[in-house]
Amino acid sequence: QLLEAGYLKQKPNGLAKDTKVIKARVTELYDGNPPMTPKDNIKIDGKETLANIAHLDEDMAALAQREPLSKLLSSFVPILTKGAEYPINPRWNVLVDTGRTSCGKPTLQNLPRKEGVRECFTPYPGNVFVGADYSFAELCSLAQVIYWQFGDNALMRTINNGTDPHVAMAANLMEITLEEAEALHAAGDKNFKEYRTLSKCCNFGYPGGLGAKTFVDFAKASYGIEITIERAKELKADWIRTYPEMATYFSWIGQLTSSGHATIQQFWSGRIRGGVTFCQGANSFFQGLVADGAKIALYLIVRACYNEPNSPLYGTRINAFIHDEVLGECPPEQAHAAATEMEKLMLDGIKTVIPDVDCFAEPYASTIFSKAAKTIRDKKTGEILVWSPKPKEEES
């Protein structure tokens, strides 16, 4: 259909969009006033630009439907196909500007959130995946940075009191007590769950210095939440009331980056980053600190896997390092001990760089790689059991 409409064209290595034809039609359907990129190019993204005019043109609707699939088809399907015959060996870069790592071919650190791609990755026959995932590590890191720079802060107190910071934020949004919020959370209240998701959006979006417009885009892209710019401004005000030290933090970042492109020095490591804008500065301090702690943890884990015969992790092999998560594989009878030791070493590593704020890691074992994988334990012994997805017919 799209070939006939002229929106796609056949090339030797497959189908490609004819952007000239698409831009002309987008301009027409937007009555000559199409959305533009910051560099004054006509936007032709599927999520918004094409979706907003899909009802006017069935070919445009088909193109909007194809857009989310195009990256899967070009970036993931070819390498997953090869992976059915050969082990996949991604390319890793151990240090980028933020202090994090990066990964390509495929980008295991940025796989689609939607179910499908992750689930294609399985351990070798006879093995299961084991892993551990930090819980809100960047918030712990942010609280540590603020403590070092300014002293005691509400975010640090919240975490060290054993309170989920997303629950604390949701309580303020709902104008209820923390005790009431924790009771609703424990009961699995559906309305509260929505507020907690909105709170996660605030807690992970605003620390990086997002403005109202960029926060609206972030909320939709990352969490599927649609809000207005006015609502984004209200949420930021509520967030700063919950964690008032953030106003001081942003003022400090503003001073550091007032020249437009500043040079900053990372806490703990002393690593230098130049050419930093306001948002990069706001992100760098806490994101870089987590990256340092997670890498220390990864070193401890890999050392145990290869060099420490008495370790519960000995013989486990690491498959992936996903910023705040480590994924490995081992025989199922070793899974509980390996995952438990992985959790311990992840905490040992990150406490090196975040000594004053409590950190948490969630261990798990799984038959496949999936965001749905979770910690399940034997009710009597507390042993970590191997999680498997339910068959589709069982789910329905």
Coordinates of N, CA and C in Angstrom, one line a residue, residues 138-274:
E138 N 19.3 6.3 40.8 CA 19.7 7.7 40.5 C 19.1 8.6 41.5
L139 N 18.0 8.3 42.1 CA 17.5 9.1 43.2 C 18.4 9.0 44.4
C140 N 18.9 7.8 44.7 CA 19.8 7.7 45.8 C 21.1 8.5 45.5
S141 N 21.6 8.4 44.3 CA 22.7 9.2 43.9 C 22.5 10.7 44.0
L142 N 21.3 11.1 43.6 CA 21.0 12.6 43.6 C 21.0 13.0 45.1
A143 N 20.4 12.2 46.0 CA 20.3 12.6 47.4 C 21.8 12.7 48.0
Q144 N 22.7 11.8 47.5 CA 24.0 11.8 48.0 C 24.8 13.1 47.5
V145 N 24.6 13.4 46.2 CA 25.2 14.6 45.7 C 24.8 15.8 46.5
I146 N 23.5 15.9 46.7 CA 22.9 17.1 47.4 C 23.4 17.1 48.9
Y147 N 23.6 15.9 49.5 CA 24.1 15.9 50.8 C 25.6 16.4 50.9
W148 N 26.4 15.9 49.9 CA 27.8 16.4 49.9 C 27.9 17.9 49.6
Q149 N 27.0 18.4 48.8 CA 27.1 19.8 48.4 C 26.3 20.7 49.4
F150 N 25.2 20.3 50.0 CA 24.4 21.2 50.8 C 24.0 20.7 52.1
G151 N 24.2 19.3 52.4 CA 23.8 18.8 53.6 C 22.5 18.0 53.6
D152 N 21.9 17.8 54.8 CA 20.7 17.0 54.9 C 19.6 17.5 53.9
N153 N 18.8 16.5 53.4 CA 17.8 16.8 52.4 C 16.6 15.8 52.5
A154 N 15.4 16.3 52.1 CA 14.2 15.5 52.2 C 14.3 14.2 51.4
L155 N 14.9 14.2 50.2 CA 15.0 13.0 49.4 C 15.8 11.9 50.2
M156 N 16.9 12.3 50.8 CA 17.7 11.4 51.6 C 17.0 10.9 52.8
R157 N 16.3 11.7 53.5 CA 15.5 11.3 54.6 C 14.4 10.3 54.2
T158 N 13.8 10.6 53.1 CA 12.7 9.7 52.6 C 13.3 8.3 52.4
I159 N 14.4 8.2 51.6 CA 15.0 6.9 51.3 C 15.5 6.2 52.5
N160 N 16.2 6.9 53.4 CA 16.8 6.3 54.5 C 15.8 5.9 55.6
N161 N 14.6 6.4 55.5 CA 13.5 6.0 56.4 C 12.8 4.8 55.9
G162 N 13.3 4.3 54.7 CA 12.7 3.1 54.1 C 11.5 3.3 53.3
T163 N 11.2 4.6 52.9 CA 10.0 4.9 52.2 C 10.4 5.0 50.7
D164 N 9.5 4.4 49.9 CA 9.6 4.5 48.4 C 9.4 5.9 48.0
P165 N 10.4 6.6 47.4 CA 10.2 8.0 47.0 C 9.1 8.2 46.0
H166 N 8.7 7.2 45.3 CA 7.6 7.4 44.3 C 6.3 7.4 45.1
V167 N 6.2 6.6 46.2 CA 5.0 6.6 47.1 C 4.9 7.9 47.8
A168 N 6.0 8.5 48.3 CA 6.0 9.7 49.0 C 5.5 10.8 48.0
M169 N 6.0 10.8 46.8 CA 5.5 11.9 45.8 C 4.0 11.7 45.5
A170 N 3.6 10.4 45.4 CA 2.2 10.1 45.1 C 1.3 10.6 46.2
A171 N 1.7 10.5 47.5 CA 1.0 10.9 48.6 C 0.7 12.4 48.5
N172 N 1.7 13.2 48.1 CA 1.6 14.6 48.0 C 0.6 15.0 46.9
L173 N 0.8 14.3 45.8 CA -0.1 14.5 44.6 C -1.6 14.3 45.0
M174 N -1.8 13.2 45.8 CA -3.2 12.8 46.1 C -3.7 13.6 47.4
E175 N -2.8 14.3 48.0 CA -3.1 15.1 49.2 C -3.6 14.1 50.3
I176 N -2.8 13.0 50.5 CA -3.1 12.1 51.6 C -1.9 11.9 52.4
T177 N -2.0 11.2 53.6 CA -0.8 11.0 54.4 C 0.0 9.9 53.8
L178 N 1.3 9.8 54.2 CA 2.2 8.8 53.7 C 1.7 7.4 54.2
E179 N 1.1 7.3 55.4 CA 0.6 6.0 55.9 C -0.5 5.6 55.0
E180 N -1.4 6.5 54.6 CA -2.5 6.1 53.7 C -2.0 5.7 52.3
A181 N -1.0 6.4 51.8 CA -0.4 6.1 50.5 C 0.2 4.7 50.6
E182 N 1.0 4.4 51.6 CA 1.6 3.1 51.7 C 0.6 2.0 51.8
A183 N -0.5 2.2 52.5 CA -1.6 1.2 52.6 C -2.2 1.0 51.2
L184 N -2.5 2.0 50.5 CA -3.0 1.9 49.1 C -2.0 1.1 48.2
H185 N -0.8 1.4 48.3 CA 0.3 0.8 47.5 C 0.3 -0.7 47.8
A186 N 0.3 -1.1 49.1 CA 0.3 -2.5 49.5 C -0.9 -3.2 49.1
A187 N -2.0 -2.5 49.0 CA -3.3 -3.2 48.6 C -3.4 -3.3 47.1
G188 N -2.5 -2.7 46.3 CA -2.5 -2.7 44.9 C -3.6 -1.9 44.3
D189 N -4.0 -0.8 45.0 CA -5.1 0.1 44.5 C -4.8 0.6 43.1
K190 N -5.7 0.5 42.2 CA -5.5 0.8 40.8 C -5.3 2.3 40.6
N191 N -6.1 3.1 41.3 CA -6.0 4.6 41.2 C -4.6 5.1 41.8
F192 N -4.2 4.5 42.9 CA -2.9 4.8 43.5 C -1.8 4.4 42.5
K193 N -1.9 3.3 41.9 CA -0.9 2.8 40.9 C -0.6 3.9 39.8
E194 N -1.7 4.5 39.4 CA -1.6 5.5 38.3 C -0.8 6.7 38.8
Y195 N -1.2 7.1 40.1 CA -0.5 8.3 40.7 C 1.0 7.9 40.9
R196 N 1.3 6.7 41.3 CA 2.7 6.3 41.5 C 3.5 6.3 40.2
T197 N 2.8 5.9 39.1 CA 3.5 6.0 37.8 C 3.8 7.4 37.4
L198 N 2.8 8.3 37.7 CA 3.0 9.7 37.4 C 4.2 10.3 38.3
S199 N 4.2 9.8 39.5 CA 5.3 10.2 40.4 C 6.7 9.7 39.9
K200 N 6.7 8.5 39.4 CA 8.0 8.0 38.8 C 8.4 8.9 37.6
C201 N 7.4 9.3 36.9 CA 7.7 10.2 35.7 C 8.4 11.5 36.2
C202 N 7.8 12.0 37.3 CA 8.4 13.3 37.9 C 9.8 13.0 38.5
N203 N 9.9 12.0 39.3 CA 11.2 11.7 40.0 C 12.3 11.4 39.0
F204 N 12.0 10.8 37.8 CA 13.0 10.5 36.9 C 13.2 11.5 35.8
G205 N 12.2 12.4 35.6 CA 12.2 13.4 34.6 C 12.8 14.7 35.0
Y206 N 12.2 15.2 36.2 CA 12.6 16.6 36.6 C 14.0 16.8 37.1
P207 N 14.7 15.8 37.8 CA 16.0 16.0 38.2 C 17.0 16.4 37.2
G208 N 16.7 16.0 35.9 CA 17.6 16.4 34.8 C 17.4 17.8 34.2
G209 N 16.5 18.5 34.9 CA 16.3 19.9 34.5 C 15.3 20.1 33.4
L210 N 14.4 19.1 33.1 CA 13.4 19.2 32.0 C 12.5 20.4 32.3
G211 N 12.2 21.2 31.2 CA 11.2 22.2 31.2 C 9.8 21.5 31.0
A212 N 8.8 22.4 31.0 CA 7.4 21.8 30.9 C 7.2 21.1 29.6
K213 N 7.6 21.8 28.5 CA 7.4 21.2 27.1 C 8.1 19.8 27.0
T214 N 9.4 19.8 27.4 CA 10.2 18.6 27.2 C 9.7 17.5 28.2
F215 N 9.1 17.9 29.3 CA 8.6 17.0 30.3 C 7.3 16.3 29.7
V216 N 6.5 17.1 29.0 CA 5.3 16.6 28.3 C 5.7 15.5 27.3
D217 N 6.8 15.7 26.5 CA 7.2 14.7 25.6 C 7.8 13.5 26.3
F218 N 8.6 13.7 27.4 CA 9.2 12.7 28.1 C 8.1 11.8 28.7
A219 N 7.1 12.4 29.3 CA 6.0 11.6 29.9 C 5.3 10.7 28.9
K220 N 5.1 11.2 27.8 CA 4.4 10.4 26.7 C 5.3 9.3 26.2
A221 N 6.5 9.7 25.9 CA 7.4 8.7 25.3 C 7.8 7.6 26.2
S222 N 8.1 7.9 27.5 CA 8.6 7.0 28.5 C 7.5 6.2 29.2
Y223 N 6.4 6.9 29.5 CA 5.4 6.3 30.4 C 4.0 6.2 29.7
G224 N 3.9 6.7 28.5 CA 2.6 6.7 27.9 C 1.5 7.6 28.5
I225 N 2.0 8.6 29.3 CA 1.2 9.6 30.0 C 1.0 10.8 29.2
E226 N -0.2 11.2 28.9 CA -0.5 12.5 28.2 C -0.9 13.6 29.2
I227 N -0.2 14.6 29.2 CA -0.5 15.8 30.1 C -0.3 17.1 29.3
T228 N -0.9 18.1 29.8 CA -0.7 19.4 29.2 C 0.5 20.1 29.8
I229 N 0.9 21.2 29.1 CA 2.1 22.0 29.6 C 1.7 22.6 31.0
E230 N 0.5 23.0 31.1 CA 0.1 23.6 32.4 C 0.2 22.6 33.5
R231 N -0.3 21.3 33.2 CA -0.2 20.3 34.2 C 1.2 19.9 34.5
A232 N 2.1 20.0 33.5 CA 3.5 19.7 33.8 C 4.1 20.8 34.7
K233 N 3.7 22.0 34.6 CA 4.2 23.1 35.5 C 3.7 22.8 36.9
E234 N 2.4 22.4 37.0 CA 1.8 22.1 38.4 C 2.6 20.9 39.0
L235 N 2.9 19.9 38.2 CA 3.6 18.7 38.7 C 5.0 19.1 39.2
K236 N 5.6 20.0 38.5 CA 7.0 20.3 38.9 C 6.9 21.1 40.2
A237 N 5.9 22.0 40.4 CA 5.8 22.7 41.6 C 5.5 21.7 42.8
D238 N 4.7 20.7 42.5 CA 4.4 19.7 43.6 C 5.6 18.9 43.9
W239 N 6.4 18.6 42.9 CA 7.6 17.8 43.1 C 8.6 18.6 43.9
I240 N 8.8 19.9 43.7 CA 9.7 20.7 44.4 C 9.2 20.9 45.9
R241 N 7.9 20.9 46.0 CA 7.4 21.0 47.4 C 7.7 19.7 48.2
T242 N 7.7 18.6 47.4 CA 8.0 17.3 48.1 C 9.5 17.2 48.4
Y243 N 10.3 17.7 47.5 CA 11.8 17.7 47.7 C 12.3 19.1 47.5
P244 N 12.1 20.0 48.5 CA 12.5 21.4 48.3 C 13.9 21.7 48.0
E245 N 14.8 20.8 48.4 CA 16.3 21.0 48.1 C 16.6 21.1 46.6
M246 N 15.6 20.6 45.8 CA 15.9 20.6 44.3 C 15.9 22.0 43.8
A247 N 15.2 23.0 44.4 CA 15.3 24.4 44.0 C 16.7 24.9 44.2
T248 N 17.4 24.5 45.3 CA 18.7 24.9 45.6 C 19.7 24.2 44.6
Y249 N 19.4 23.0 44.3 CA 20.3 22.2 43.4 C 20.3 22.9 42.0
F250 N 19.1 23.2 41.5 CA 19.0 23.8 40.2 C 19.6 25.2 40.2
S251 N 19.5 25.9 41.2 CA 20.1 27.2 41.3 C 21.7 27.1 41.2
W252 N 22.2 26.1 41.9 CA 23.6 25.8 41.9 C 24.1 25.4 40.4
I253 N 23.3 24.5 39.8 CA 23.6 24.1 38.4 C 23.6 25.2 37.5
G254 N 22.6 26.1 37.7 CA 22.5 27.3 36.9 C 23.7 28.2 37.0
Q255 N 24.2 28.3 38.2 CA 25.5 29.1 38.3 C 26.7 28.5 37.7
L256 N 26.8 27.1 37.8 CA 27.9 26.4 37.2 C 27.9 26.5 35.7
T257 N 26.7 26.5 35.1 CA 26.6 26.5 33.6 C 26.1 27.8 33.0
S258 N 26.3 28.9 33.8 CA 25.8 30.2 33.3 C 26.5 30.6 32.0
S259 N 27.7 30.1 31.8 CA 28.4 30.5 30.5 C 27.8 29.8 29.3
G260 N 26.9 28.9 29.5 CA 26.3 28.1 28.4 C 26.9 26.8 28.2
H261 N 28.2 26.7 28.2 CA 28.9 25.4 28.1 C 30.1 25.4 29.1
A262 N 29.8 24.8 30.2 CA 30.7 24.8 31.4 C 31.5 23.5 31.4
T263 N 32.5 23.6 32.3 CA 33.3 22.4 32.7 C 33.0 22.0 34.1
I264 N 32.6 20.8 34.4 CA 32.3 20.4 35.7 C 33.2 19.2 36.1
Q265 N 33.4 19.0 37.4 CA 34.1 17.9 37.9 C 33.2 17.0 38.7
Q266 N 33.3 15.7 38.4 CA 32.4 14.7 39.0 C 32.8 14.4 40.4
F267 N 31.8 14.3 41.3 CA 32.0 13.9 42.7 C 32.6 12.5 42.7
W268 N 33.4 12.2 43.7 CA 34.1 10.9 43.9 C 35.2 10.6 42.9
S269 N 34.9 10.5 41.7 CA 35.9 10.1 40.7 C 36.8 11.2 40.3
G270 N 36.3 12.5 40.4 CA 37.1 13.6 39.9 C 37.1 13.7 38.4
R271 N 36.3 12.9 37.7 CA 36.3 12.9 36.2 C 35.8 14.3 35.7
I272 N 36.4 14.8 34.7 CA 36.1 16.1 34.1 C 35.2 16.0 32.9
R273 N 34.2 16.8 32.8 CA 33.3 16.8 31.6 C 33.2 18.3 31.2
G274 N 33.5 18.5 29.9 CA 33.4 19.9 29.4 C 32.3 20.1 28.4

